[in-house]
Amino acid sequence: MTHYWLMKSEPSEVSVDDALAAPKSTVAWTGVRNYQARNFMRDLMRVDDGVLFYHSSCAEPGVVGIGRVASTPYPDPTQFDPASKYHDPKATPETPRWQLVDVQVLRKTRTLGLAELREAPGLEDLVILRRGNRLSITPVEPRHWKIIQKLLG
DNA sequence: GCCAACGTTGGC
DNA sequence: GCCAACGTTGGC
C-alpha cells in the first residue's frame, strides 16, 4: 500500500534545488528529532511512497516539489557526530535513537503556498493546515494528494 | 521579534 | 506518574 507524506525542510538547510543537485536527486532526511516524525519514517514509510517536498521557515512557505521515498529506514548518521547540531549524546551506533529515509525529488514544481492550500476546496483537513500542527513529517491522504497534484498541474 | 501551541525535561 | 518550567517550531 502506497502512502503519501508531506515533509518539511528549511530551504536554508536543504532546499528542493539542493536535493535536485545531489546525486540521483536524492538526500538523506537528516535531523528529525521528534519521535512521532521518526516513527513515520521508521515504521510506516515504504520505498516509492509519494512525498510532497515542503519549504518552511522561509519567505514563501509551501509545496515546492514532488518526490518519493527512496530507501528503507536506517540510522541518521548525524546523531553520532559530536560536531553536528543534530548530535544526540544518548545515541550510539549499537543503540541508535533516530532513523531516517532517503528522499528522491522527481520534479520541482511551482511554489504552492500556504494561503493557496488553505483556500483550496477539499484541503480543509490537510494535517499541516490544522491549528497548532508543527510536525515536520505528516501523512497525506490520497484525496489530498490528488487535489494537490491537480493544483500543481 | 512575537507568540501560540506543543514536546521534553526533571524534581518530587 | 505528575506537572511546572523550559525549549522549539514556524507562520506572521
Coordinates of C-alpha atoms (C1' of nucleotides) in Angstrom, one line a residue:
Chain A
M1 CA 0.0 0.0 0.0
T2 CA 1.5 3.2 -1.1
H3 CA 1.2 6.1 1.3
Y4 CA 1.8 9.8 0.8
W5 CA 3.7 12.2 3.0
L6 CA 4.4 15.9 3.4
M7 CA 8.0 16.5 4.5
K8 CA 9.1 19.9 5.7
S9 CA 12.6 21.2 5.0
E10 CA 14.1 24.6 5.7
P11 CA 15.5 25.8 2.4
S12 CA 18.4 27.4 4.2
E13 CA 19.4 23.8 5.2
V14 CA 18.3 21.7 2.3
S15 CA 16.2 23.2 -0.5
V16 CA 14.5 21.4 -3.3
D17 CA 17.2 22.8 -5.5
D18 CA 19.9 21.3 -3.2
A19 CA 18.1 18.0 -3.5
L20 CA 17.9 18.2 -7.2
A21 CA 21.6 18.9 -7.4
A22 CA 22.5 15.9 -5.3
P23 CA 23.5 12.6 -6.8
K24 CA 20.3 10.9 -8.1
S25 CA 18.4 13.9 -6.8
T26 CA 18.4 12.1 -3.5
V27 CA 19.0 13.3 0.0
A28 CA 19.1 11.6 3.4
W29 CA 16.4 13.2 5.6
T30 CA 18.7 14.0 8.5
G31 CA 17.9 16.0 11.6
V32 CA 14.4 14.8 12.5
R33 CA 14.4 14.8 16.4
N34 CA 10.7 14.3 17.0
Y35 CA 9.5 10.8 17.9
Q36 CA 6.3 10.9 16.0
A37 CA 8.0 12.1 12.8
R38 CA 10.7 9.4 13.3
N39 CA 8.1 6.7 13.8
F40 CA 6.5 7.7 10.5
M41 CA 9.9 7.1 8.7
R42 CA 10.8 4.1 10.8
D43 CA 7.5 2.2 10.8
L44 CA 5.2 3.4 8.1
M45 CA 7.2 4.6 5.1
R46 CA 7.8 2.3 2.2
V47 CA 10.0 2.7 -0.8
D48 CA 8.1 4.6 -3.6
D49 CA 5.7 6.3 -1.2
G50 CA 4.9 9.8 -2.5
V51 CA 6.4 12.8 -1.0
L52 CA 5.4 16.5 -1.1
F53 CA 8.6 18.5 -0.6
Y54 CA 7.7 21.5 1.6
H55 CA 9.7 24.6 2.4
S56 CA 9.2 26.0 5.9
S57 CA 10.7 28.9 7.9
C58 CA 11.3 30.9 4.8
A59 CA 9.8 33.8 2.7
E60 CA 7.4 31.6 0.8
P61 CA 6.4 28.5 2.7
G62 CA 4.7 25.9 0.6
V63 CA 5.0 22.8 -1.5
V64 CA 7.9 23.1 -4.0
G65 CA 8.4 19.6 -5.4
I66 CA 7.2 16.1 -5.7
G67 CA 9.4 13.1 -4.7
R68 CA 9.4 9.6 -3.5
V69 CA 10.7 7.6 -0.6
A70 CA 13.9 6.2 -1.9
S71 CA 15.2 3.9 0.8
T72 CA 14.2 1.8 3.8
P73 CA 14.9 3.3 7.2
Y74 CA 18.4 3.4 8.6
P75 CA 20.1 5.3 11.5
D76 CA 20.6 9.0 11.0
P77 CA 24.4 9.4 11.0
T78 CA 24.3 12.9 12.4
Q79 CA 23.1 11.6 15.8
F80 CA 26.6 10.1 16.3
D81 CA 28.6 13.2 15.1
P82 CA 29.6 15.4 18.0
A83 CA 30.3 18.2 15.5
S84 CA 26.7 18.1 14.2
K85 CA 24.0 20.3 15.7
Y86 CA 21.9 17.1 15.5
H87 CA 24.3 15.2 17.7
D88 CA 22.5 13.1 20.3
P89 CA 24.8 12.1 23.2
K90 CA 22.4 9.4 24.2
A91 CA 22.6 7.6 20.9
T92 CA 25.3 5.1 20.0
P93 CA 25.8 3.0 16.8
E94 CA 24.8 0.0 18.9
T95 CA 21.6 1.7 20.2
P96 CA 20.6 4.3 17.6
R97 CA 17.7 6.6 18.5
W98 CA 17.0 8.3 15.2
Q99 CA 16.1 6.7 11.9
L100 CA 15.7 8.3 8.5
V101 CA 14.9 7.5 4.9
D102 CA 16.3 8.9 1.7
V103 CA 14.1 11.1 -0.4
Q104 CA 14.4 11.5 -4.1
V105 CA 13.0 14.6 -5.8
L106 CA 11.2 13.6 -9.0
R107 CA 10.3 17.1 -10.1
K108 CA 10.4 20.7 -8.9
T109 CA 7.1 22.4 -9.0
R110 CA 5.9 26.0 -8.6
T111 CA 5.5 27.1 -5.0
L112 CA 2.1 26.1 -3.9
G113 CA 1.9 28.4 -0.9
L114 CA 0.1 28.1 2.4
A115 CA -2.6 30.7 1.5
E116 CA -3.5 28.8 -1.6
L117 CA -3.5 25.5 0.2
R118 CA -5.9 26.9 2.8
E119 CA -8.2 28.3 0.1
A120 CA -8.3 25.1 -1.9
P121 CA -11.6 23.2 -1.6
G122 CA -11.1 19.8 -0.1
L123 CA -7.9 20.5 1.7
E124 CA -9.5 21.9 4.8
D125 CA -8.4 19.0 6.9
L126 CA -4.9 18.5 5.5
V127 CA -2.8 17.8 8.6
I128 CA -0.4 20.6 8.1
L129 CA -3.2 23.1 7.9
R130 CA -4.6 22.1 11.3
R131 CA -4.2 24.6 14.0
G132 CA -1.1 24.2 16.1
N133 CA 0.4 21.5 13.9
R134 CA 4.2 21.5 14.0
L135 CA 5.1 18.1 12.9
S136 CA 7.8 18.1 10.2
I137 CA 6.5 14.9 8.7
T138 CA 2.8 14.3 8.2
P139 CA 0.7 11.8 6.3
V140 CA -1.2 13.0 3.3
E141 CA -4.5 11.3 2.4
P142 CA -4.9 10.1 -1.2
R143 CA -7.7 12.6 -1.8
H144 CA -5.5 15.4 -0.6
W145 CA -2.6 14.1 -2.7
K146 CA -4.9 14.2 -5.8
I147 CA -6.1 17.7 -5.2
I148 CA -2.6 19.0 -4.7
Q149 CA -1.4 17.2 -7.8
K150 CA -4.2 19.0 -9.7
L151 CA -3.3 22.4 -8.2
L152 CA 0.4 21.8 -9.3
G153 CA -0.7 20.9 -12.8
Chain B
dG1 C1' 10.7 39.7 17.1
dC2 C1' 6.2 37.9 18.6
dC3 C1' 3.7 34.3 20.3
dA4 C1' 0.5 30.2 20.2
dA5 C1' 0.9 25.5 20.5
dC6 C1' 3.3 21.8 21.5
dG7 C1' 7.0 18.5 23.1
dT8 C1' 10.6 17.5 26.5
dT9 C1' 12.8 17.6 30.9
dG10 C1' 13.5 16.9 35.6
dG11 C1' 12.3 17.5 40.5
dC12 C1' 9.2 15.4 43.5
Chain C
dG1 C1' 3.5 9.3 37.2
dC2 C1' 2.5 14.3 37.8
dC3 C1' 3.2 18.8 36.1
dA4 C1' 5.6 23.3 36.0
dA5 C1' 9.3 25.2 33.6
dC6 C1' 11.6 25.4 29.7
dG7 C1' 12.7 24.9 24.7
dT8 C1' 11.2 24.6 19.9
dT9 C1' 8.5 25.3 15.8
dG10 C1' 7.0 28.1 12.3
dG11 C1' 3.8 31.5 10.4
dC12 C1' 3.2 36.1 10.6

